[in-house]
mmCIF file of C-alpha atoms in Angstrom:
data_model
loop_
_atom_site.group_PDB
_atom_site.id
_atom_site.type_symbol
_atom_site.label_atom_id
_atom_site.label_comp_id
_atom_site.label_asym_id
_atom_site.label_seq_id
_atom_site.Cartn_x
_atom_site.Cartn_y
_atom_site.Cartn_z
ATOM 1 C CA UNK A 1 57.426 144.914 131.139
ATOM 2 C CA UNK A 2 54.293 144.696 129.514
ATOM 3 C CA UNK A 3 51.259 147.044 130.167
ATOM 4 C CA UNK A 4 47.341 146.635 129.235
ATOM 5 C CA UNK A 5 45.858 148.961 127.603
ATOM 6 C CA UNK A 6 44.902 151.840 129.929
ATOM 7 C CA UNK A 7 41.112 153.513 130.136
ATOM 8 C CA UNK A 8 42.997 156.756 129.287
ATOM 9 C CA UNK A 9 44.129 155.446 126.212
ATOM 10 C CA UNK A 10 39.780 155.241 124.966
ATOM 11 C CA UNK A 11 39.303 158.436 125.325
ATOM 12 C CA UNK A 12 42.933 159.178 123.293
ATOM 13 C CA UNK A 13 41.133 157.047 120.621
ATOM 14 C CA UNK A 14 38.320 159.032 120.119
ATOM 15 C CA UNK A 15 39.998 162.044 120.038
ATOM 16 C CA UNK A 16 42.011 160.730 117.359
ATOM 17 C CA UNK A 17 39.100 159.968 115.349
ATOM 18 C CA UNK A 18 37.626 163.383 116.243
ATOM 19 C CA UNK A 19 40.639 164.714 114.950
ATOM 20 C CA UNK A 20 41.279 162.493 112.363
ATOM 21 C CA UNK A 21 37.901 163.531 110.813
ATOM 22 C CA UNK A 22 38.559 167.189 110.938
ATOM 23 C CA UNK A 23 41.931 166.697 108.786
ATOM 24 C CA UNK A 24 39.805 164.569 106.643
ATOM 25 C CA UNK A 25 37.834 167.617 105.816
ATOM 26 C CA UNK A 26 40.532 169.779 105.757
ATOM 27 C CA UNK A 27 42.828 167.663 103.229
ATOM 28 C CA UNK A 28 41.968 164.774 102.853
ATOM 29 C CA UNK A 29 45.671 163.593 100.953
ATOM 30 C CA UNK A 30 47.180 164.264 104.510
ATOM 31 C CA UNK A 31 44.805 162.121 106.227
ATOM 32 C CA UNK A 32 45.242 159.174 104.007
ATOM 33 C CA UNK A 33 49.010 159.885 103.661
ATOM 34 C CA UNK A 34 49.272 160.030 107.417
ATOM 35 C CA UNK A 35 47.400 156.885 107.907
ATOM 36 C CA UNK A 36 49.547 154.675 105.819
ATOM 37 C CA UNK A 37 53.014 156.427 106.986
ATOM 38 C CA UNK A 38 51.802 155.730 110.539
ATOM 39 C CA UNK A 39 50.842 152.536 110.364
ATOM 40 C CA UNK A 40 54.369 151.654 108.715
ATOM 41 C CA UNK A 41 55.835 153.256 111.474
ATOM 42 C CA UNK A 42 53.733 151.172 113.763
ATOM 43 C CA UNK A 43 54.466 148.531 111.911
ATOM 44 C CA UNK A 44 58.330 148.616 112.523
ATOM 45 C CA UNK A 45 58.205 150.083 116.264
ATOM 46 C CA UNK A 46 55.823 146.395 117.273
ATOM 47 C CA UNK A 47 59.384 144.716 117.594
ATOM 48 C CA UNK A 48 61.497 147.136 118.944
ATOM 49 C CA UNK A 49 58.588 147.956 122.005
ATOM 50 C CA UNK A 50 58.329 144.107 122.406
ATOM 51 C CA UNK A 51 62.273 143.395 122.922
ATOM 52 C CA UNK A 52 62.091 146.831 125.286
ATOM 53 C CA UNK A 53 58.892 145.325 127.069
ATOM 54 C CA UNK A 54 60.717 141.637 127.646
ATOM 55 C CA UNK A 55 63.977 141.889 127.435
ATOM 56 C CA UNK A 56 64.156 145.199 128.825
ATOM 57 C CA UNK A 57 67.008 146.206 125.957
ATOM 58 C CA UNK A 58 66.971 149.254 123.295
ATOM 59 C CA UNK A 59 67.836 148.370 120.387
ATOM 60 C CA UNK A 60 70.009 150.621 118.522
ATOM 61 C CA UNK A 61 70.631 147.993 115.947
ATOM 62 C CA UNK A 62 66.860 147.837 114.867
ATOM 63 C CA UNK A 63 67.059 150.277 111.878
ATOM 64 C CA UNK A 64 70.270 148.739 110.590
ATOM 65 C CA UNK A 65 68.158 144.913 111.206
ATOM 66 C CA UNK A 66 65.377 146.514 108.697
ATOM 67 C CA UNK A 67 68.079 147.473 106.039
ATOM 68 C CA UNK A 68 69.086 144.035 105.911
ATOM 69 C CA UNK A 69 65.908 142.709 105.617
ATOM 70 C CA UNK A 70 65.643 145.480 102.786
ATOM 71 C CA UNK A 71 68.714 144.015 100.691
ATOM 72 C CA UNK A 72 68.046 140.330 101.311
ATOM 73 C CA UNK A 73 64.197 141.667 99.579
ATOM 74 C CA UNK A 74 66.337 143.180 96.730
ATOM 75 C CA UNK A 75 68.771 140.265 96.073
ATOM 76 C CA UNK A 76 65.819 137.964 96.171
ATOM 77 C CA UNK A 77 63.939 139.877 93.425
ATOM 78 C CA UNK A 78 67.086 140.760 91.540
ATOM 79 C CA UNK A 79 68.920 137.363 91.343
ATOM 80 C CA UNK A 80 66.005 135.188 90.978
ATOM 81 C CA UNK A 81 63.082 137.513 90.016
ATOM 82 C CA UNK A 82 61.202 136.685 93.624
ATOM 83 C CA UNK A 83 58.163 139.112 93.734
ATOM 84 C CA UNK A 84 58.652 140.964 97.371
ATOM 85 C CA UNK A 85 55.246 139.836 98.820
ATOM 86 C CA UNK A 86 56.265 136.359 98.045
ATOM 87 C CA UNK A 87 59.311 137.050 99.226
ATOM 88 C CA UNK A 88 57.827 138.073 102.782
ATOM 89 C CA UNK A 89 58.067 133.960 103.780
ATOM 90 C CA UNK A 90 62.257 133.465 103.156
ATOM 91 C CA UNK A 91 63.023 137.848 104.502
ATOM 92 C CA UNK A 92 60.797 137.111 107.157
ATOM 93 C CA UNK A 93 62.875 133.308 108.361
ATOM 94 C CA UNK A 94 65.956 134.786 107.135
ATOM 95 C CA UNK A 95 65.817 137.835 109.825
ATOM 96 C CA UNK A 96 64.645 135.347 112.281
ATOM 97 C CA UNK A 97 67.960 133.522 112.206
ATOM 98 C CA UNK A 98 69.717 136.418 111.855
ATOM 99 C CA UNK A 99 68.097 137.726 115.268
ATOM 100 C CA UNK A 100 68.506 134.691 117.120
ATOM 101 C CA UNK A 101 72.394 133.976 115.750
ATOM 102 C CA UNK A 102 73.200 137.733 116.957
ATOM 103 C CA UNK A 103 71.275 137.535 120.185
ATOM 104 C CA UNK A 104 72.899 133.783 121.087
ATOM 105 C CA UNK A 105 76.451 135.732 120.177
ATOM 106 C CA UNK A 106 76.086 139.377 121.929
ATOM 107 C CA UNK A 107 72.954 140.188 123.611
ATOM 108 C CA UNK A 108 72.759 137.013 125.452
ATOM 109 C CA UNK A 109 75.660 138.044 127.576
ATOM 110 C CA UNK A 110 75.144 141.446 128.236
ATOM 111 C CA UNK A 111 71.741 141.703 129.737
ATOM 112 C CA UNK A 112 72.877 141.299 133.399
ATOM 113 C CA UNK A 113 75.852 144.019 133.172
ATOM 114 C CA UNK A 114 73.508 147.076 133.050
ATOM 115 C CA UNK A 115 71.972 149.353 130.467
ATOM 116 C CA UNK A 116 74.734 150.744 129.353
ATOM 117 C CA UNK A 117 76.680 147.917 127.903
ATOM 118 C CA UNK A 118 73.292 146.899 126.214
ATOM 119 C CA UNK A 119 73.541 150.262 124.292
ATOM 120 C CA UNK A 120 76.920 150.113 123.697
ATOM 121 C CA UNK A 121 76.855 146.491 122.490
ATOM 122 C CA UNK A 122 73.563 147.060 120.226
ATOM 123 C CA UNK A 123 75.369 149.932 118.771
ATOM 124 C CA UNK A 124 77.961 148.302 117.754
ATOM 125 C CA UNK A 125 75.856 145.652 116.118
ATOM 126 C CA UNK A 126 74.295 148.881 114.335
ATOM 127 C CA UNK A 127 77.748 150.075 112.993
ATOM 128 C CA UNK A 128 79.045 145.881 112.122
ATOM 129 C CA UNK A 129 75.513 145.729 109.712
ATOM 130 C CA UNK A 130 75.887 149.188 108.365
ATOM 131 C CA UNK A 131 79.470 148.812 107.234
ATOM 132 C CA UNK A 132 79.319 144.970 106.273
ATOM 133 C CA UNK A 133 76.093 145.945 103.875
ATOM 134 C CA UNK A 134 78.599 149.557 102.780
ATOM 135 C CA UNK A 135 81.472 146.625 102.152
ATOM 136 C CA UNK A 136 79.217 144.719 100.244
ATOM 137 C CA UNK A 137 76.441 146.651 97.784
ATOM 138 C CA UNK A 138 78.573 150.092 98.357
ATOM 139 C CA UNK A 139 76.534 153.114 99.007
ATOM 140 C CA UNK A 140 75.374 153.586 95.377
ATOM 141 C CA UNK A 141 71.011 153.199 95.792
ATOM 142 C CA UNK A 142 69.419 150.674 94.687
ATOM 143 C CA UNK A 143 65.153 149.986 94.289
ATOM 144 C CA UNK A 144 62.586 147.317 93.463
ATOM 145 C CA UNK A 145 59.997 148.067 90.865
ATOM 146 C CA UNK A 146 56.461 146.626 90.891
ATOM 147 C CA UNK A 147 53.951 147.610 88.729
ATOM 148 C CA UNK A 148 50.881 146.501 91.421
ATOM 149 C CA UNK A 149 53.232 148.817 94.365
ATOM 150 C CA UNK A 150 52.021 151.887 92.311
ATOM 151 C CA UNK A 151 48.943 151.840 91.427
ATOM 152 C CA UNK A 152 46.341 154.686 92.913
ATOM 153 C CA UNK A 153 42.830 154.990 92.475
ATOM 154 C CA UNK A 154 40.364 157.983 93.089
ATOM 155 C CA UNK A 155 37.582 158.334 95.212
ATOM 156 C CA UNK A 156 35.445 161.411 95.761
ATOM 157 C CA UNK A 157 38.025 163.374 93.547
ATOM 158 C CA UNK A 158 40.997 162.099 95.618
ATOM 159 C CA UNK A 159 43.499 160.545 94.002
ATOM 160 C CA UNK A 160 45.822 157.751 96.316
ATOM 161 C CA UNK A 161 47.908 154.762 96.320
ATOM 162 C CA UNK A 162 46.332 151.416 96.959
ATOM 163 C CA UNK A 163 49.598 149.453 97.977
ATOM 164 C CA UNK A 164 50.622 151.610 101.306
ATOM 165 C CA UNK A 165 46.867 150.740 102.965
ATOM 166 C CA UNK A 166 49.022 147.320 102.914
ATOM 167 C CA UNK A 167 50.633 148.388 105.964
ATOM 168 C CA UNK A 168 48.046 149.582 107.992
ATOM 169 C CA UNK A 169 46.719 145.755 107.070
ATOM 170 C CA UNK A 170 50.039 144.753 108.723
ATOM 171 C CA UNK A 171 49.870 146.276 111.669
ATOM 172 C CA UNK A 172 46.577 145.389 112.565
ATOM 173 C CA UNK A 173 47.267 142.010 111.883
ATOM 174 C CA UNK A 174 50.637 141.881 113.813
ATOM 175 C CA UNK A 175 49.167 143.920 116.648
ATOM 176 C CA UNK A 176 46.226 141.402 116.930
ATOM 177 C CA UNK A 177 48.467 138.130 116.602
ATOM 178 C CA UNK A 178 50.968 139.447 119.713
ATOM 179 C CA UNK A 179 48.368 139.991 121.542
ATOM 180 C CA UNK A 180 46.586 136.585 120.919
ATOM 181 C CA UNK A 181 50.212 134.940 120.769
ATOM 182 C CA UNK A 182 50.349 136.449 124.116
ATOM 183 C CA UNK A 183 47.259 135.835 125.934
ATOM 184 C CA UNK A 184 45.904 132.472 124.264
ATOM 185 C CA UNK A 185 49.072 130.051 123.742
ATOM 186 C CA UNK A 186 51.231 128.744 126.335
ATOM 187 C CA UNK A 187 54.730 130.354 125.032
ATOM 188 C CA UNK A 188 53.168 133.168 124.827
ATOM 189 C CA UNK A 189 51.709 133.326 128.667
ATOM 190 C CA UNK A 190 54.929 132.578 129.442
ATOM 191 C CA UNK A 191 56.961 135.516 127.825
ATOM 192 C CA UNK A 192 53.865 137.672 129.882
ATOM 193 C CA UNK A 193 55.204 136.902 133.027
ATOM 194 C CA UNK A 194 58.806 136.932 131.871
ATOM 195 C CA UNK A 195 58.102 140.455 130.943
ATOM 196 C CA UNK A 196 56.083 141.130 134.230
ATOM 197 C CA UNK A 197 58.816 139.352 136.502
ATOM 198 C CA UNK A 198 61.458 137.429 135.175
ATOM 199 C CA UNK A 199 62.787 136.694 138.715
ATOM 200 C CA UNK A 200 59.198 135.241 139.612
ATOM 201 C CA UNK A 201 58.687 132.891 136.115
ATOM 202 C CA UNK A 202 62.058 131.522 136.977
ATOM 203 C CA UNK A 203 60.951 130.614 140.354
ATOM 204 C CA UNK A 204 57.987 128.615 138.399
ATOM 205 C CA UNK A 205 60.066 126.869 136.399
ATOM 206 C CA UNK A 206 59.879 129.337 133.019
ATOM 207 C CA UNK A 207 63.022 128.746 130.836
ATOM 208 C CA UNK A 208 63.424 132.426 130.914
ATOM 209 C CA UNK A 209 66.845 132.969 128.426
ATOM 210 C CA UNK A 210 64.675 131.128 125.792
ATOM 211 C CA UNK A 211 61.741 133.232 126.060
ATOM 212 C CA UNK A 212 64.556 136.171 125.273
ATOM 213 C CA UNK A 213 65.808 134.304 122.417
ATOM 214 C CA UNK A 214 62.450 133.825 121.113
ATOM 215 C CA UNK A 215 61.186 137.184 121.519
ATOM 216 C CA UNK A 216 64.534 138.344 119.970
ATOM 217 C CA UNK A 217 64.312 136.203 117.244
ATOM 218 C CA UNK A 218 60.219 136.914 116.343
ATOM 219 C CA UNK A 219 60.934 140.245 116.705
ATOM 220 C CA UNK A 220 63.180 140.531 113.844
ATOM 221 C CA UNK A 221 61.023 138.115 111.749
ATOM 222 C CA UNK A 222 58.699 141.019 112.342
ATOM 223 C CA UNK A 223 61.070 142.826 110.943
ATOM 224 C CA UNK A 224 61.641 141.372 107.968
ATOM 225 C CA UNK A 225 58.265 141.013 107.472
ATOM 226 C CA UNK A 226 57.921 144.420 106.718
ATOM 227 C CA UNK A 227 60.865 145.334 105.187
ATOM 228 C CA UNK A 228 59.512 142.917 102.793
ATOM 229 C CA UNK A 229 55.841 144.481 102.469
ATOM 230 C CA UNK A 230 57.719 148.372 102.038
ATOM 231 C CA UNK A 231 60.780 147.622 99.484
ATOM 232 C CA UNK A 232 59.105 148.672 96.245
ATOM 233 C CA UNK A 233 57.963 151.567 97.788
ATOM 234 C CA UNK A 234 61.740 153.040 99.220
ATOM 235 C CA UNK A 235 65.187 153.180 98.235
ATOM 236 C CA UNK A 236 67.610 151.174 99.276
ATOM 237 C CA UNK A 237 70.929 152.083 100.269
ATOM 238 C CA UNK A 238 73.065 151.216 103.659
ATOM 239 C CA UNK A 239 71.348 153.607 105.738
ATOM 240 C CA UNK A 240 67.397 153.084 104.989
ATOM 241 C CA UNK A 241 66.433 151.811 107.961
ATOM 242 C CA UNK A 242 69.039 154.193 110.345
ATOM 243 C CA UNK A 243 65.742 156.989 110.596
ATOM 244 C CA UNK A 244 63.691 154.066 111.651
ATOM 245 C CA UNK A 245 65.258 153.426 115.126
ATOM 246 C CA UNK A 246 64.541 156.920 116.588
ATOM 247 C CA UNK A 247 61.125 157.160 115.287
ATOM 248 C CA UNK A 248 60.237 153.634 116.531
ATOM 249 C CA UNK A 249 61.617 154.499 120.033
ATOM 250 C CA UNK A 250 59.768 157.463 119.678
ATOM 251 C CA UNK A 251 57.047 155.393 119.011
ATOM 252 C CA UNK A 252 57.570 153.110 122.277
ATOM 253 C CA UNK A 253 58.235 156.221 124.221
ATOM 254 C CA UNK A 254 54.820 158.034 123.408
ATOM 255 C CA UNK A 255 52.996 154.923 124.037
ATOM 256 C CA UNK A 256 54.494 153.928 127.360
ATOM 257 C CA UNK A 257 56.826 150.981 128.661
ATOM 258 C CA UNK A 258 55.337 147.694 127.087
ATOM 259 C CA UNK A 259 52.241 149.162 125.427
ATOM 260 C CA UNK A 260 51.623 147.458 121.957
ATOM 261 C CA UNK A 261 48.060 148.451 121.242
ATOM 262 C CA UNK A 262 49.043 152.330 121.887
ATOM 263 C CA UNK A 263 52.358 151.757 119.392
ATOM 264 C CA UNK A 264 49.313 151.532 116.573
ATOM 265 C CA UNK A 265 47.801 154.749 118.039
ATOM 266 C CA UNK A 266 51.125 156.416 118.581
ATOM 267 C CA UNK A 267 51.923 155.197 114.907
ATOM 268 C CA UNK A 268 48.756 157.085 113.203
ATOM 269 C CA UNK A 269 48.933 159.931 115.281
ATOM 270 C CA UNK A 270 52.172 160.622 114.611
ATOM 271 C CA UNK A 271 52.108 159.947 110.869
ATOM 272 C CA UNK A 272 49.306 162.081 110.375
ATOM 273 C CA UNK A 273 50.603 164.952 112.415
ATOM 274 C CA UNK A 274 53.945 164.563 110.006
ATOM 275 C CA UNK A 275 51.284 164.488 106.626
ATOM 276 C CA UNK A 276 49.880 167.764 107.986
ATOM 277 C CA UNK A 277 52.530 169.783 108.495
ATOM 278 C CA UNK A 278 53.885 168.249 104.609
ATOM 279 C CA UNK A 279 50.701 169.773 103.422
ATOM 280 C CA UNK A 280 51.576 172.489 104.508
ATOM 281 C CA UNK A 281 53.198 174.948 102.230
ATOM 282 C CA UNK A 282 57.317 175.201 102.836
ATOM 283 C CA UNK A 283 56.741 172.916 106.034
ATOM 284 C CA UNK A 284 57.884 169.500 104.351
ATOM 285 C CA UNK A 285 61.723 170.148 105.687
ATOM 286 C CA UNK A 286 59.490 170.217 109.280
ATOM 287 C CA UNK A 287 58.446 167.083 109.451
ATOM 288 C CA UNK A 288 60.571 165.628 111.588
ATOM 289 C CA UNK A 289 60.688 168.922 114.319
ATOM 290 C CA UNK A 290 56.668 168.589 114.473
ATOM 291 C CA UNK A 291 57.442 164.420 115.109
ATOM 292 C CA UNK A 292 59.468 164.469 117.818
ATOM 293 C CA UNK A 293 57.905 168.462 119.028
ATOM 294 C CA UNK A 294 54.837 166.078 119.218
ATOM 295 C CA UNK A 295 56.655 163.234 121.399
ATOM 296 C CA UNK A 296 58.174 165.520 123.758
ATOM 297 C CA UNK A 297 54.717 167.738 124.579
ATOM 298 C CA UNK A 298 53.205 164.060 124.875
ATOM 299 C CA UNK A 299 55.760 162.898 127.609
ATOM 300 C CA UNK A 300 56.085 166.541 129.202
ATOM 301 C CA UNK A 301 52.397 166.102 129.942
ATOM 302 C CA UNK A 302 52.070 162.447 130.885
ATOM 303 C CA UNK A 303 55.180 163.688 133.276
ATOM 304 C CA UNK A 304 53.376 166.300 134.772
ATOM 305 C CA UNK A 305 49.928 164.463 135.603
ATOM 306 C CA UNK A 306 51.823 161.407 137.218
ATOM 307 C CA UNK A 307 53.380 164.086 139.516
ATOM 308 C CA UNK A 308 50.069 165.368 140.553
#
């Protein structure tokens, strides 16, 4: 289900400032670094917490759904020279079919039999995508140059790229259009209270199993949306987006059940704890301890204050 934004979650926001600041001062490159890797992150948990808020289903396909909208970025630049921003449009409708067509064919029938077969099922929708991309574009890497997708500036003596704030422009921007989609349009009103109580919006007459499909399928347009914005700035190969599916549910996790606005939060927090400890000398190959060391003190102590 879907939550609001608790009070809590205010003061969390200042003390991310507070603490954002003090890195700031500290090193600034870990700040900035940690601000555009978390909003990327942020950017590609936003679907996976909105198909876990409605449909009530973890994805485990979601990383292998952003390497395809990685390659379908790649052939569209390298087959008919399609800059990647403009290509954000076709990646973006492409996953969208590709999310709906998968949904109508698996998901569809598996969300009464428990959460187990959902796992399964989306699992094996991971392994299908991994090896059909494997079968197709083999494992050798591949990339997409831009000249505009490296360019840095300096300010105050700090040198930084301009093209990852792009992200944190993304995630703002999808964050504030859910939650308008959700409380200002009709549809959107509708998935609410599917998310709240899908029993109950059926009762009202709320075509509930196309509310799924339609979260399903705008969730991976979200997707490709920003597999789009980040392919000059990775490599691509079959197993790109594989790292993504942990760190998004880590994501959902550390926000709560259904919380967009704290997936943002979660996002930059997380990012910048990950910059710091790169900065760090000899701690870059601790990245990912410190990430998910980080998610597990969070939920240990959210655990122990609801048991109070």
């Amino acid at each position: 289900m879907l939550a609001a934004l608790p009070k809590k979650q205010y003061l969390y926001s200042a003390a991310l400032i507070i603490a954002a600041v003090v890195i700031g001062l500290w090193e600034p490159h870990a700040l900035i670094y940690g601000v555009q890797r978390g909003s990327l992150y942020a950017v590609i948990a936003l679907p996976l917490a909105l198909i876990l808020g409605i449909l009530g289903v973890l994805n485990l396909a979601h990383g292998e759904f952003l390497t395809v909208g990685l390659y379908t970025s790649y052939v569209l630049f390298n087959r008919f020279g399609t800059d990647p921003l403009k290509a954000t449009i076709p990646v973006t409708l492409f996953l969208a079919v590709v999310g709906v067509a998968i949904y109508l064919l698996t998901i569809k029938h598996v969300l009464k039999a428990g959460h187990l077969s959902q796992l399964l099922i989306t699992f094996g929708i991971s392994l299908v995508l991994s090896e059909l991309v494997k079968s197709i574009y083999t494992t050798q890497p591949r990339a997409v140059f831009t000249t505009y997708s490296h360019r840095s500036t300096t300010l105050a003596g700090i040198r930084f790229g301009i093209y990852e704030f792009l992200y944190l422009l993304i995630a703002v921007t999808v964050l504030v259009g859910l939650q308008l989609f959700l409380k200002k349009t009709r549809l959107g009103q509708a998935t609410f209270a599917v998310g709240q109580n899908p029993t109950g919006a059926s009762i009202v007459g709320i075509n509930v199993g196309f509310v799924y499909m339609f979260v399903f399928g705008l969730s991976m347009a979200i997707v490709g949306l920003a597999s789009a914005v980040m392919v000059p700035r990775v490599a691509i190969f079959p197993g790109a987006g594989t790292p993504f599916t942990m760190k998004s549910f880590a994501l959902s996790a550390m926000a709560g059940l259904g919380n967009l606005n704290g997936i943002l939060l979660a996002g930059l927090t997380l990012g910048i704890f990950e910059a710091v400890v790169n900065a760090i000398p000899g701690g870059s190959g601790w990245s990912d301890v410190v990430f998910f060391g980080v998610l597990i003190l969070v939920i240990l102590t959210r655990s122990f204050r609801e048991a109070k």
